[in-house]
């Protein structure tokens, strides 16, 4: 394993924060699928995971992260301050637009689909048909602001509203 990859994997594994630093966006390197480091992210429900692949999403500059959402989990309406490009890696990615969660507004995207989301666009997700993984590319700092503060997992201990029971 080359020194750059070893350093990047150590940074991903040691960093306790939600936004660990991935491979530098200005150097060549690789991360193999089996070496992706999934971590909890405070702005997501506890079952969801985030993996930092490239860059440091907490700082200005390009980043690439992956988001893994288990079956039936909902991410309530929220916005991001940065433009984003989503690529569906696996599962079916459901996204809807608006400030109120509305299952009728969800559109399904199969693996390989690419979705462009301009900054500050209110939207929501639901892992309606099973777990999905998306790869998100953007220019940091990464941010997330929920439309309703009570929907923000950082503000509640047991967000029961996030599941379709």
PDB file of C-alpha atoms in Angstrom:
ATOM      1  CA  UNK A   1       0.000   0.000   0.000  1.00  0.00           C
ATOM      2  CA  UNK A   2       1.518   3.345  -0.941  1.00  0.00           C
ATOM      3  CA  UNK A   3       2.311   6.001   1.686  1.00  0.00           C
ATOM      4  CA  UNK A   4      -0.443   8.392   0.519  1.00  0.00           C
ATOM      5  CA  UNK A   5      -3.149   5.737   0.813  1.00  0.00           C
ATOM      6  CA  UNK A   6      -1.829   4.576   4.196  1.00  0.00           C
ATOM      7  CA  UNK A   7      -1.875   8.150   5.493  1.00  0.00           C
ATOM      8  CA  UNK A   8      -5.384   8.755   4.174  1.00  0.00           C
ATOM      9  CA  UNK A   9      -6.740   5.556   5.695  1.00  0.00           C
ATOM     10  CA  UNK A  10      -5.126   6.399   9.030  1.00  0.00           C
ATOM     11  CA  UNK A  11      -6.729   9.843   8.915  1.00  0.00           C
ATOM     12  CA  UNK A  12     -10.111   8.270   8.192  1.00  0.00           C
ATOM     13  CA  UNK A  13      -9.756   5.670  10.929  1.00  0.00           C
ATOM     14  CA  UNK A  14      -8.324   7.870  13.684  1.00  0.00           C
ATOM     15  CA  UNK A  15     -10.456  10.956  13.250  1.00  0.00           C
ATOM     16  CA  UNK A  16     -13.300  10.830  15.731  1.00  0.00           C
ATOM     17  CA  UNK A  17     -15.200  13.714  14.185  1.00  0.00           C
ATOM     18  CA  UNK A  18     -18.031  13.347  11.754  1.00  0.00           C
ATOM     19  CA  UNK A  19     -16.078  14.823   8.852  1.00  0.00           C
ATOM     20  CA  UNK A  20     -12.780  13.005   8.749  1.00  0.00           C
ATOM     21  CA  UNK A  21     -10.359  13.990   6.025  1.00  0.00           C
ATOM     22  CA  UNK A  22     -10.156  11.770   2.946  1.00  0.00           C
ATOM     23  CA  UNK A  23      -7.595  11.582   0.171  1.00  0.00           C
ATOM     24  CA  UNK A  24      -6.342  15.024  -0.822  1.00  0.00           C
ATOM     25  CA  UNK A  25      -8.169  16.363  -3.857  1.00  0.00           C
ATOM     26  CA  UNK A  26      -4.848  17.460  -5.373  1.00  0.00           C
ATOM     27  CA  UNK A  27      -2.895  14.177  -5.252  1.00  0.00           C
ATOM     28  CA  UNK A  28      -3.289  10.818  -6.940  1.00  0.00           C
ATOM     29  CA  UNK A  29      -4.356   7.857  -4.835  1.00  0.00           C
ATOM     30  CA  UNK A  30      -7.125   5.340  -4.403  1.00  0.00           C
ATOM     31  CA  UNK A  31      -9.537   3.940  -1.860  1.00  0.00           C
ATOM     32  CA  UNK A  32     -10.731   0.413  -2.487  1.00  0.00           C
ATOM     33  CA  UNK A  33     -14.366  -0.399  -1.732  1.00  0.00           C
ATOM     34  CA  UNK A  34     -13.385  -2.708   1.122  1.00  0.00           C
ATOM     35  CA  UNK A  35     -11.426   0.127   2.765  1.00  0.00           C
ATOM     36  CA  UNK A  36     -14.255   2.677   2.870  1.00  0.00           C
ATOM     37  CA  UNK A  37     -14.630   3.810   6.495  1.00  0.00           C
ATOM     38  CA  UNK A  38     -18.277   4.358   7.446  1.00  0.00           C
ATOM     39  CA  UNK A  39     -18.951   6.631  10.419  1.00  0.00           C
ATOM     40  CA  UNK A  40     -21.940   8.093  12.197  1.00  0.00           C
ATOM     41  CA  UNK A  41     -22.695  11.706  11.258  1.00  0.00           C
ATOM     42  CA  UNK A  42     -24.472  13.864  13.885  1.00  0.00           C
ATOM     43  CA  UNK A  43     -26.758  15.527  11.320  1.00  0.00           C
ATOM     44  CA  UNK A  44     -28.114  12.113  10.240  1.00  0.00           C
ATOM     45  CA  UNK A  45     -30.263   9.646  12.166  1.00  0.00           C
ATOM     46  CA  UNK A  46     -27.971   7.252  14.085  1.00  0.00           C
ATOM     47  CA  UNK A  47     -28.564   4.351  11.661  1.00  0.00           C
ATOM     48  CA  UNK A  48     -27.269   6.294   8.635  1.00  0.00           C
ATOM     49  CA  UNK A  49     -23.555   6.431   7.841  1.00  0.00           C
ATOM     50  CA  UNK A  50     -21.176   8.771   6.023  1.00  0.00           C
ATOM     51  CA  UNK A  51     -17.757   7.972   4.546  1.00  0.00           C
ATOM     52  CA  UNK A  52     -15.312  10.698   3.554  1.00  0.00           C
ATOM     53  CA  UNK A  53     -13.433   9.659   0.416  1.00  0.00           C
ATOM     54  CA  UNK A  54     -11.766  12.810  -0.895  1.00  0.00           C
ATOM     55  CA  UNK A  55     -10.971  16.128   0.735  1.00  0.00           C
ATOM     56  CA  UNK A  56     -12.104  17.520   4.062  1.00  0.00           C
ATOM     57  CA  UNK A  57     -15.822  18.368   3.889  1.00  0.00           C
ATOM     58  CA  UNK A  58     -15.550  20.673   6.898  1.00  0.00           C
ATOM     59  CA  UNK A  59     -13.218  23.026   5.010  1.00  0.00           C
ATOM     60  CA  UNK A  60     -13.430  24.990   1.757  1.00  0.00           C
ATOM     61  CA  UNK A  61     -12.549  22.917  -1.284  1.00  0.00           C
ATOM     62  CA  UNK A  62     -13.727  19.882  -3.223  1.00  0.00           C
ATOM     63  CA  UNK A  63     -14.960  16.803  -1.391  1.00  0.00           C
ATOM     64  CA  UNK A  64     -16.468  13.408  -2.165  1.00  0.00           C
ATOM     65  CA  UNK A  65     -18.451  11.498   0.460  1.00  0.00           C
ATOM     66  CA  UNK A  66     -20.676   8.449   0.419  1.00  0.00           C
ATOM     67  CA  UNK A  67     -23.929   8.230   2.339  1.00  0.00           C
ATOM     68  CA  UNK A  68     -25.458   4.884   3.368  1.00  0.00           C
ATOM     69  CA  UNK A  69     -29.105   4.936   4.458  1.00  0.00           C
ATOM     70  CA  UNK A  70     -30.804   1.747   5.706  1.00  0.00           C
ATOM     71  CA  UNK A  71     -34.244   0.577   4.604  1.00  0.00           C
ATOM     72  CA  UNK A  72     -37.255   2.674   5.658  1.00  0.00           C
ATOM     73  CA  UNK A  73     -35.212   5.578   7.027  1.00  0.00           C
ATOM     74  CA  UNK A  74     -36.401   9.073   6.144  1.00  0.00           C
ATOM     75  CA  UNK A  75     -34.304  12.224   5.983  1.00  0.00           C
ATOM     76  CA  UNK A  76     -36.781  15.007   6.546  1.00  0.00           C
ATOM     77  CA  UNK A  77     -36.780  18.262   4.503  1.00  0.00           C
ATOM     78  CA  UNK A  78     -33.439  20.024   4.628  1.00  0.00           C
ATOM     79  CA  UNK A  79     -31.063  22.167   2.586  1.00  0.00           C
ATOM     80  CA  UNK A  80     -27.326  22.318   1.957  1.00  0.00           C
ATOM     81  CA  UNK A  81     -25.389  25.580   1.490  1.00  0.00           C
ATOM     82  CA  UNK A  82     -23.283  24.032  -1.284  1.00  0.00           C
ATOM     83  CA  UNK A  83     -24.141  22.734  -4.767  1.00  0.00           C
ATOM     84  CA  UNK A  84     -24.087  18.927  -4.834  1.00  0.00           C
ATOM     85  CA  UNK A  85     -23.886  16.123  -7.352  1.00  0.00           C
ATOM     86  CA  UNK A  86     -25.349  12.788  -6.228  1.00  0.00           C
ATOM     87  CA  UNK A  87     -24.438   9.514  -7.926  1.00  0.00           C
ATOM     88  CA  UNK A  88     -26.479   6.477  -6.928  1.00  0.00           C
ATOM     89  CA  UNK A  89     -24.041   3.668  -6.129  1.00  0.00           C
ATOM     90  CA  UNK A  90     -26.492   0.975  -4.973  1.00  0.00           C
ATOM     91  CA  UNK A  91     -30.142   0.538  -4.090  1.00  0.00           C
ATOM     92  CA  UNK A  92     -32.851   2.931  -5.206  1.00  0.00           C
ATOM     93  CA  UNK A  93     -32.440   6.573  -4.168  1.00  0.00           C
ATOM     94  CA  UNK A  94     -35.718   8.404  -3.548  1.00  0.00           C
ATOM     95  CA  UNK A  95     -35.604  12.199  -3.434  1.00  0.00           C
ATOM     96  CA  UNK A  96     -38.411  14.737  -3.323  1.00  0.00           C
ATOM     97  CA  UNK A  97     -38.344  18.528  -3.377  1.00  0.00           C
ATOM     98  CA  UNK A  98     -40.088  20.954  -1.049  1.00  0.00           C
ATOM     99  CA  UNK A  99     -40.229  22.078   2.562  1.00  0.00           C
ATOM    100  CA  UNK A 100     -42.755  19.406   3.618  1.00  0.00           C
ATOM    101  CA  UNK A 101     -42.205  15.648   3.383  1.00  0.00           C
ATOM    102  CA  UNK A 102     -44.600  14.304   0.750  1.00  0.00           C
ATOM    103  CA  UNK A 103     -44.200  10.695  -0.407  1.00  0.00           C
ATOM    104  CA  UNK A 104     -46.099  11.546  -3.606  1.00  0.00           C
ATOM    105  CA  UNK A 105     -43.286  13.930  -4.617  1.00  0.00           C
ATOM    106  CA  UNK A 106     -40.547  11.293  -4.349  1.00  0.00           C
ATOM    107  CA  UNK A 107     -38.793  10.247  -7.535  1.00  0.00           C
ATOM    108  CA  UNK A 108     -36.841   6.979  -7.710  1.00  0.00           C
ATOM    109  CA  UNK A 109     -33.324   6.813  -9.155  1.00  0.00           C
ATOM    110  CA  UNK A 110     -31.587   3.513  -9.954  1.00  0.00           C
ATOM    111  CA  UNK A 111     -27.853   2.812  -9.531  1.00  0.00           C
ATOM    112  CA  UNK A 112     -25.775   4.846 -11.964  1.00  0.00           C
ATOM    113  CA  UNK A 113     -28.188   7.789 -11.934  1.00  0.00           C
ATOM    114  CA  UNK A 114     -26.781  11.280 -11.368  1.00  0.00           C
ATOM    115  CA  UNK A 115     -28.761  14.059  -9.681  1.00  0.00           C
ATOM    116  CA  UNK A 116     -27.644  17.711  -9.551  1.00  0.00           C
ATOM    117  CA  UNK A 117     -28.881  19.617  -6.502  1.00  0.00           C
ATOM    118  CA  UNK A 118     -28.299  23.388  -6.416  1.00  0.00           C
ATOM    119  CA  UNK A 119     -27.400  24.974  -3.074  1.00  0.00           C
ATOM    120  CA  UNK A 120     -30.264  25.805  -0.696  1.00  0.00           C
ATOM    121  CA  UNK A 121     -32.799  23.569  -2.487  1.00  0.00           C
ATOM    122  CA  UNK A 122     -35.219  22.096   0.095  1.00  0.00           C
ATOM    123  CA  UNK A 123     -35.454  18.331  -0.373  1.00  0.00           C
ATOM    124  CA  UNK A 124     -36.023  15.047   1.475  1.00  0.00           C
ATOM    125  CA  UNK A 125     -35.108  11.376   1.113  1.00  0.00           C
ATOM    126  CA  UNK A 126     -36.657   8.026   1.971  1.00  0.00           C
ATOM    127  CA  UNK A 127     -35.024   4.608   1.732  1.00  0.00           C
ATOM    128  CA  UNK A 128     -38.428   3.407   0.600  1.00  0.00           C
ATOM    129  CA  UNK A 129     -37.468   0.125  -1.073  1.00  0.00           C
ATOM    130  CA  UNK A 130     -34.314  -0.783   0.873  1.00  0.00           C
ATOM    131  CA  UNK A 131     -30.851   0.461   1.721  1.00  0.00           C
ATOM    132  CA  UNK A 132     -29.199   2.853  -0.699  1.00  0.00           C
ATOM    133  CA  UNK A 133     -25.725   4.314  -1.058  1.00  0.00           C
ATOM    134  CA  UNK A 134     -25.099   7.612  -2.816  1.00  0.00           C
ATOM    135  CA  UNK A 135     -21.830   9.327  -3.604  1.00  0.00           C
ATOM    136  CA  UNK A 136     -21.985  13.075  -3.095  1.00  0.00           C
ATOM    137  CA  UNK A 137     -19.527  15.507  -4.699  1.00  0.00           C
ATOM    138  CA  UNK A 138     -19.393  19.143  -3.755  1.00  0.00           C
ATOM    139  CA  UNK A 139     -17.227  22.019  -2.646  1.00  0.00           C
ATOM    140  CA  UNK A 140     -17.050  22.480   1.125  1.00  0.00           C
ATOM    141  CA  UNK A 141     -17.711  23.267   3.697  1.00  0.00           C
ATOM    142  CA  UNK A 142     -20.459  20.646   3.733  1.00  0.00           C
ATOM    143  CA  UNK A 143     -23.560  21.775   5.588  1.00  0.00           C
ATOM    144  CA  UNK A 144     -27.075  20.607   6.363  1.00  0.00           C
ATOM    145  CA  UNK A 145     -29.959  22.669   7.735  1.00  0.00           C
ATOM    146  CA  UNK A 146     -33.307  21.023   8.464  1.00  0.00           C
ATOM    147  CA  UNK A 147     -36.438  23.005   7.595  1.00  0.00           C
ATOM    148  CA  UNK A 148     -37.970  22.164  10.985  1.00  0.00           C
ATOM    149  CA  UNK A 149     -35.545  22.180  13.947  1.00  0.00           C
ATOM    150  CA  UNK A 150     -37.416  19.253  15.541  1.00  0.00           C
ATOM    151  CA  UNK A 151     -36.495  17.099  12.510  1.00  0.00           C
ATOM    152  CA  UNK A 152     -32.768  17.653  13.071  1.00  0.00           C
ATOM    153  CA  UNK A 153     -31.252  14.563  14.762  1.00  0.00           C
ATOM    154  CA  UNK A 154     -28.747  16.877  16.458  1.00  0.00           C
ATOM    155  CA  UNK A 155     -31.703  18.306  18.412  1.00  0.00           C
ATOM    156  CA  UNK A 156     -33.447  15.077  19.476  1.00  0.00           C
ATOM    157  CA  UNK A 157     -32.386  11.889  21.236  1.00  0.00           C
ATOM    158  CA  UNK A 158     -34.762   9.343  19.618  1.00  0.00           C
ATOM    159  CA  UNK A 159     -36.060  10.632  16.264  1.00  0.00           C
ATOM    160  CA  UNK A 160     -38.975   8.190  15.885  1.00  0.00           C
ATOM    161  CA  UNK A 161     -40.491  10.270  13.088  1.00  0.00           C
ATOM    162  CA  UNK A 162     -37.667   9.210  10.782  1.00  0.00           C
ATOM    163  CA  UNK A 163     -38.975   5.659  10.338  1.00  0.00           C
ATOM    164  CA  UNK A 164     -41.928   4.366   8.393  1.00  0.00           C
ATOM    165  CA  UNK A 165     -43.350   1.989  11.019  1.00  0.00           C
TER     166      UNK A 165
END
